[in-house]
GROMACS .gro file of N, CA and C in nm:
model
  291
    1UNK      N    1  -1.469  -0.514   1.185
    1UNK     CA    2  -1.406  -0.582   1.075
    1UNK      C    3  -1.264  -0.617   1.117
    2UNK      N    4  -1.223  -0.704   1.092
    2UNK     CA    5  -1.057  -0.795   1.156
    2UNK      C    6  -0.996  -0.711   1.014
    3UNK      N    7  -0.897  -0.646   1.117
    3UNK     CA    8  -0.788  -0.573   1.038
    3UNK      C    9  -0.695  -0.719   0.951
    4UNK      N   10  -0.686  -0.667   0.843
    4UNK     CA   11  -0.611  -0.772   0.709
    4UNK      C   12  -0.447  -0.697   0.682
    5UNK      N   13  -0.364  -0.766   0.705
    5UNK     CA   14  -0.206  -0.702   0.703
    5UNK      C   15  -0.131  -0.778   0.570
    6UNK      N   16  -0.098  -0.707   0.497
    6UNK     CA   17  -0.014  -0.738   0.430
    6UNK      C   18   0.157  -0.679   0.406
    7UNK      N   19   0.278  -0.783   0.418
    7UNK     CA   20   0.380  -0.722   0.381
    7UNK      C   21   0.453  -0.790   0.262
    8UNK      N   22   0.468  -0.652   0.184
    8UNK     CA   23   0.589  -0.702   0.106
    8UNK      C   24   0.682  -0.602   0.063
    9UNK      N   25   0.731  -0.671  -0.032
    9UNK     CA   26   0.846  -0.623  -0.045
    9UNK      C   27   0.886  -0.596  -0.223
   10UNK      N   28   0.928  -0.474  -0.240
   10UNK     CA   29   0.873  -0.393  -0.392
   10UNK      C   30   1.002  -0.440  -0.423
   11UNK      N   31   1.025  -0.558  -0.469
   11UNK     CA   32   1.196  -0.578  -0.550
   11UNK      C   33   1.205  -0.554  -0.703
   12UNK      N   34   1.245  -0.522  -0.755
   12UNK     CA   35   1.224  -0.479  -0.900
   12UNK      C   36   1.353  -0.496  -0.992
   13UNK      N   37   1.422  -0.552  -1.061
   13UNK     CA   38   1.498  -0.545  -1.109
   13UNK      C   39   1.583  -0.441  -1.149
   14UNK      N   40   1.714  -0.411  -1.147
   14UNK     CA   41   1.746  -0.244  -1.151
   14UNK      C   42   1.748  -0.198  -1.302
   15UNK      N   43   1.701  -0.158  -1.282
   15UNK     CA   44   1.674  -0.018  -1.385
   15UNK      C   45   1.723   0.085  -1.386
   16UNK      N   46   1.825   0.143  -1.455
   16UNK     CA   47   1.890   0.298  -1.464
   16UNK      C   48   1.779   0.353  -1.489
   17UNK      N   49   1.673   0.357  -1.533
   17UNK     CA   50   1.595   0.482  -1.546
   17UNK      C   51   1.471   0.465  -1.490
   18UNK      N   52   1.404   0.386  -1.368
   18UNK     CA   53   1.350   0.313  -1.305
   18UNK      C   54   1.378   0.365  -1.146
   19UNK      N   55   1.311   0.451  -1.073
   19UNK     CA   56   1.328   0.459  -0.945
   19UNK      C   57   1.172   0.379  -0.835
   20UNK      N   58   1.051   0.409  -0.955
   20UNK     CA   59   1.007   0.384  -0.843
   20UNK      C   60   0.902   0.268  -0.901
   21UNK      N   61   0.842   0.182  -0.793
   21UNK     CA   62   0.778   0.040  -0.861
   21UNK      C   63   0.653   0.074  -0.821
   22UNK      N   64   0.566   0.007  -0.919
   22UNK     CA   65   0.432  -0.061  -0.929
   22UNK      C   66   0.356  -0.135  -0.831
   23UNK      N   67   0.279  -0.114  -0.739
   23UNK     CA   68   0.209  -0.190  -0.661
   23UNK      C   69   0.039  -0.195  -0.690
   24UNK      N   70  -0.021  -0.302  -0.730
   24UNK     CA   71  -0.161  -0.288  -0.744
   24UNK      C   72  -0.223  -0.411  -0.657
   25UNK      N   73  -0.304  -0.430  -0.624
   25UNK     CA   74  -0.378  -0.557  -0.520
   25UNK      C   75  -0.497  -0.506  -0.502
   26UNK      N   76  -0.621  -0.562  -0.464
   26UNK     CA   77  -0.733  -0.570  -0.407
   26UNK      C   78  -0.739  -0.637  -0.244
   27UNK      N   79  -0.832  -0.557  -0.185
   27UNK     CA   80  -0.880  -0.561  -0.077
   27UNK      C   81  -0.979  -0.666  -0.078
   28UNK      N   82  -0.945  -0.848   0.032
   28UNK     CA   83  -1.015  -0.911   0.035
   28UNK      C   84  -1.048  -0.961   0.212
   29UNK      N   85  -1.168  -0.973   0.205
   29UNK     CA   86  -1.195  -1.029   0.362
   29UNK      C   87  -1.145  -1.164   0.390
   30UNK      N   88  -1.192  -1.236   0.450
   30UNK     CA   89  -1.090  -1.328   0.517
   30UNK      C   90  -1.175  -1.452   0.427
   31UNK      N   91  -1.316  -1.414   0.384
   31UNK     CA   92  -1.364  -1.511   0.275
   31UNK      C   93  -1.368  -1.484   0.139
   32UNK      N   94  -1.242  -1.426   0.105
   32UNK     CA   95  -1.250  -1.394  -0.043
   32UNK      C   96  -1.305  -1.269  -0.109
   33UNK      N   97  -1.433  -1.207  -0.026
   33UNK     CA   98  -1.492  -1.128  -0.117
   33UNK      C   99  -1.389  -0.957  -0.121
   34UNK      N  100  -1.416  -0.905  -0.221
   34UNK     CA  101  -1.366  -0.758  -0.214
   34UNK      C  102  -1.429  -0.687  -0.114
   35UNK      N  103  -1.314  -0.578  -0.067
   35UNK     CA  104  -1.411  -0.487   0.046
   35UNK      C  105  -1.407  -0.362   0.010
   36UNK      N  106  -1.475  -0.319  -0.069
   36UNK     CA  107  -1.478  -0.197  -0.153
   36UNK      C  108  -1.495  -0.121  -0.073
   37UNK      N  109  -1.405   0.005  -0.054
   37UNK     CA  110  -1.453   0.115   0.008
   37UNK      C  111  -1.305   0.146   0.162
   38UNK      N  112  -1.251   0.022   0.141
   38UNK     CA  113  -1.202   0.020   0.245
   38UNK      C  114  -1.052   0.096   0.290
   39UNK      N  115  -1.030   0.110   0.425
   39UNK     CA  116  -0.911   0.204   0.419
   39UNK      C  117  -0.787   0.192   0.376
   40UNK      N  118  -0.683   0.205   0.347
   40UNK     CA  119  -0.563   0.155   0.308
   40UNK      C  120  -0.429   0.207   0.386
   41UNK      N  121  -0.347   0.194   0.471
   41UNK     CA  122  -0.199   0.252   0.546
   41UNK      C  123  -0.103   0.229   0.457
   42UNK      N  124  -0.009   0.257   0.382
   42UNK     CA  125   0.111   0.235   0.334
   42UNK      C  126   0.229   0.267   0.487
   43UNK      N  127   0.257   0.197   0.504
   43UNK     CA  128   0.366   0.221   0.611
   43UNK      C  129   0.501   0.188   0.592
   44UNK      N  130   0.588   0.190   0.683
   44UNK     CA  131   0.747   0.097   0.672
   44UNK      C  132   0.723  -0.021   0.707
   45UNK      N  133   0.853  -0.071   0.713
   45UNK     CA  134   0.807  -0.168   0.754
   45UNK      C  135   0.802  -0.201   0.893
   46UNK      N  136   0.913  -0.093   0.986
   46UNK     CA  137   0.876  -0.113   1.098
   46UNK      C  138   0.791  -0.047   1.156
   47UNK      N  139   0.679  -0.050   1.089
   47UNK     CA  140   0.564   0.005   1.166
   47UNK      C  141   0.507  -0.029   1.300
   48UNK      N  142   0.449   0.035   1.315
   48UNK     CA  143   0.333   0.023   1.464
   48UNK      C  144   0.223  -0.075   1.404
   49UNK      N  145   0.162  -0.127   1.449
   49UNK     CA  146   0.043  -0.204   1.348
   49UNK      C  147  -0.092  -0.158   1.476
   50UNK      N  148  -0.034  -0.151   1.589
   50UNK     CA  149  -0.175  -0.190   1.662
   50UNK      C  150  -0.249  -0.051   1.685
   51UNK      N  151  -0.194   0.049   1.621
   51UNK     CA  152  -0.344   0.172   1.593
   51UNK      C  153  -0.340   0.139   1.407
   52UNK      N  154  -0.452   0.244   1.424
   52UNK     CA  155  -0.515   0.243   1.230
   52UNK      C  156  -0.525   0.440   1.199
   53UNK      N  157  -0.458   0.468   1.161
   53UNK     CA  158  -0.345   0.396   1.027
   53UNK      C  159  -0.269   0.351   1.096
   54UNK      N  160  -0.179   0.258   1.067
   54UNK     CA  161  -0.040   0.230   1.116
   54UNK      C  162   0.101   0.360   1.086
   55UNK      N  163   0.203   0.374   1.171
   55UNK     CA  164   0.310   0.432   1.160
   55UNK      C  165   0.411   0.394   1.188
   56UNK      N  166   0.532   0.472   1.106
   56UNK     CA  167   0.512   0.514   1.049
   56UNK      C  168   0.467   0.535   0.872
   57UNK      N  169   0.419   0.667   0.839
   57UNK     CA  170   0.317   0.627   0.682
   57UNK      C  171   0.469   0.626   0.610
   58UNK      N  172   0.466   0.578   0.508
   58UNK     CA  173   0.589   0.562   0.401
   58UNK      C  174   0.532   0.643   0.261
   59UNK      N  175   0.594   0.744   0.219
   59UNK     CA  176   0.599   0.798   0.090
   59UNK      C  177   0.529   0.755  -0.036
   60UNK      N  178   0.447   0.776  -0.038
   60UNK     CA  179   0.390   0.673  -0.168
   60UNK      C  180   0.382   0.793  -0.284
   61UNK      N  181   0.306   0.709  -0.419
   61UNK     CA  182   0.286   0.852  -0.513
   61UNK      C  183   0.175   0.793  -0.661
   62UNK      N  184   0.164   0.859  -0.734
   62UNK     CA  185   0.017   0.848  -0.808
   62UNK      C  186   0.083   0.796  -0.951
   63UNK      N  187   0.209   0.841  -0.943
   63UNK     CA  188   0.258   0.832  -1.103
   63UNK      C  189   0.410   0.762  -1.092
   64UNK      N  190   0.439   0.703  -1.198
   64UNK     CA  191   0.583   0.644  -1.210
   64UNK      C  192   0.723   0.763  -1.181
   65UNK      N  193   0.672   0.867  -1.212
   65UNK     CA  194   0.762   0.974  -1.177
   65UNK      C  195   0.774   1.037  -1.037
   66UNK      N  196   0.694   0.983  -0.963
   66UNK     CA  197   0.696   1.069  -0.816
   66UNK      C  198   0.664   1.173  -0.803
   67UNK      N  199   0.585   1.238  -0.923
   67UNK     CA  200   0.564   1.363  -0.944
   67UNK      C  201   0.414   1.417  -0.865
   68UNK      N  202   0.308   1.330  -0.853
   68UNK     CA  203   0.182   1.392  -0.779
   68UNK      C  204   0.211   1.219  -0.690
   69UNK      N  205   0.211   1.319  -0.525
   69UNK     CA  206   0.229   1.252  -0.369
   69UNK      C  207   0.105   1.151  -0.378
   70UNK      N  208   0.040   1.052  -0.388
   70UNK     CA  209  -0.054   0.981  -0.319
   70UNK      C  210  -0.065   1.012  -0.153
   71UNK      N  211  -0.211   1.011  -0.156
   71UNK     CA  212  -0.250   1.051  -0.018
   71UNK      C  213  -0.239   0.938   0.040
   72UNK      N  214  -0.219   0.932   0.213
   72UNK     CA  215  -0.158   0.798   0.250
   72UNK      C  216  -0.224   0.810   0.412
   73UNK      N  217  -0.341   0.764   0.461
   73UNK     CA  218  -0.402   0.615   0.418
   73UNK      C  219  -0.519   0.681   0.325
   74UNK      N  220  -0.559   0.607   0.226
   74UNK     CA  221  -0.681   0.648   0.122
   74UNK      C  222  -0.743   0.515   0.140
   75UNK      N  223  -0.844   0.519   0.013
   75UNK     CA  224  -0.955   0.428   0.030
   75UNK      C  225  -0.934   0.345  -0.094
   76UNK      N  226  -0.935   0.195  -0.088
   76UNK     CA  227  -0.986   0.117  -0.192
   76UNK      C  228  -1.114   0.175  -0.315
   77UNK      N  229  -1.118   0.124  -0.411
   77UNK     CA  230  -1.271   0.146  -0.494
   77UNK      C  231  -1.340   0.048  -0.453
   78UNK      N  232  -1.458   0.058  -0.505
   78UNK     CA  233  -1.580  -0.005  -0.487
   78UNK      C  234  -1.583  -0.137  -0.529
   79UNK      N  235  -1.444  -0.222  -0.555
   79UNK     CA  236  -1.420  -0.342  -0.581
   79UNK      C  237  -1.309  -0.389  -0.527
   80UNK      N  238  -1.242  -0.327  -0.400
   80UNK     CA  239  -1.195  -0.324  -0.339
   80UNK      C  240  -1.021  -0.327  -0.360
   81UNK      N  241  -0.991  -0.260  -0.530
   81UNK     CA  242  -0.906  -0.229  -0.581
   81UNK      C  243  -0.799  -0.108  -0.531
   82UNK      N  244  -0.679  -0.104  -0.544
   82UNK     CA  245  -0.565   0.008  -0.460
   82UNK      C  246  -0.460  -0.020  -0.582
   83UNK      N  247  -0.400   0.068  -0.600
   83UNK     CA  248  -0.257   0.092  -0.648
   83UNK      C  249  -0.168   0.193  -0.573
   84UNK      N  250  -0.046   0.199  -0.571
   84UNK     CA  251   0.044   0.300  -0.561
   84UNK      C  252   0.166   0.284  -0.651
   85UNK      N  253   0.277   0.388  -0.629
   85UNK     CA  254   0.368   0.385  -0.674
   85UNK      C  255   0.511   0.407  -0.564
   86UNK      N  256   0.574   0.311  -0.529
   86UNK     CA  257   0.698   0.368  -0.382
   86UNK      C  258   0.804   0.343  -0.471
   87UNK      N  259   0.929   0.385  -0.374
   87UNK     CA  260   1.020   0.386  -0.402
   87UNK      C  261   1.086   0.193  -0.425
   88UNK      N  262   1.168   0.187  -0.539
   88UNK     CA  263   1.176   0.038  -0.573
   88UNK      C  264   1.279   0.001  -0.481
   89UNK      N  265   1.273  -0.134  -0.442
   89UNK     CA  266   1.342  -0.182  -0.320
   89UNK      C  267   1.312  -0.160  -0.161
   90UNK      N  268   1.183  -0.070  -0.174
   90UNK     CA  269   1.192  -0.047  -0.026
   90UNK      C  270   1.023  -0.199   0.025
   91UNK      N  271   1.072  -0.242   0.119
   91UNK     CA  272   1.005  -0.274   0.222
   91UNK      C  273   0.870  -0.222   0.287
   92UNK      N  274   0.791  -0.304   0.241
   92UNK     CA  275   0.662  -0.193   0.310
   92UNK      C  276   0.530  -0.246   0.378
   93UNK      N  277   0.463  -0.227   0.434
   93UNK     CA  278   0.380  -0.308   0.509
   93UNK      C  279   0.211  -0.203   0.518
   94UNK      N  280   0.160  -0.294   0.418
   94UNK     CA  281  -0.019  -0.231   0.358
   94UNK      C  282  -0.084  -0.326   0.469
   95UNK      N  283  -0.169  -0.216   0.559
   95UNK     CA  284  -0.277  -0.227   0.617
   95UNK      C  285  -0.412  -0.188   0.548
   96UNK      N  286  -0.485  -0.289   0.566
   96UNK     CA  287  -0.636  -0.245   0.527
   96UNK      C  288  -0.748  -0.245   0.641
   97UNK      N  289  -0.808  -0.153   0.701
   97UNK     CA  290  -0.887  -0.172   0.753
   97UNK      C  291  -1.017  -0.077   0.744
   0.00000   0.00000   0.00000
């Protein structure tokens, strides 16, 4: 399967009571369809890209509070759906493979 790279970049408007942002996307092949099941890297941005996972992994987390760690690389669902939660403003570069 051709590794799919995505980077962006979590800009968020500042918020005093707002540290960390919202990321949700689906996993698509190079013809559109979802790839359910598939792996996910949260990295920096200056990552390594050419092993899987990529490094280095970047901090991710499950809840708006940072309070339960997201495991990092995990798996898409079965519709090839992902969320996390990082720190707002940071730079980050999602591998799926």
């Amino acid at each position: 399967m051709k590794q799919i790279i995505l980077i962006l970049g979590l800009l968020v408007p500042p918020a005093a009571f707002a540290q960390l942002a919202k990321y949700d996307d689906i996993a698509l092949s190079n013809s559109g369809q979802p790839l359910g099941g598939s792996n996910i890297a949260v990295c920096q941005l200056t990552a390594t890209s050419a092993q899987q996972p990529c490094t280095p992994l970047a901090s991710i987390y499950q809840d708006s509070a940072g309070a339960a760690p997201q495991s990092n690389p995990f798996q898409a669902d079965s519709g090839g759906h992902f969320g996390f939660w990082a720190t707002k403003g940071s730079n980050l570069y999602v591998q799926i493979y």
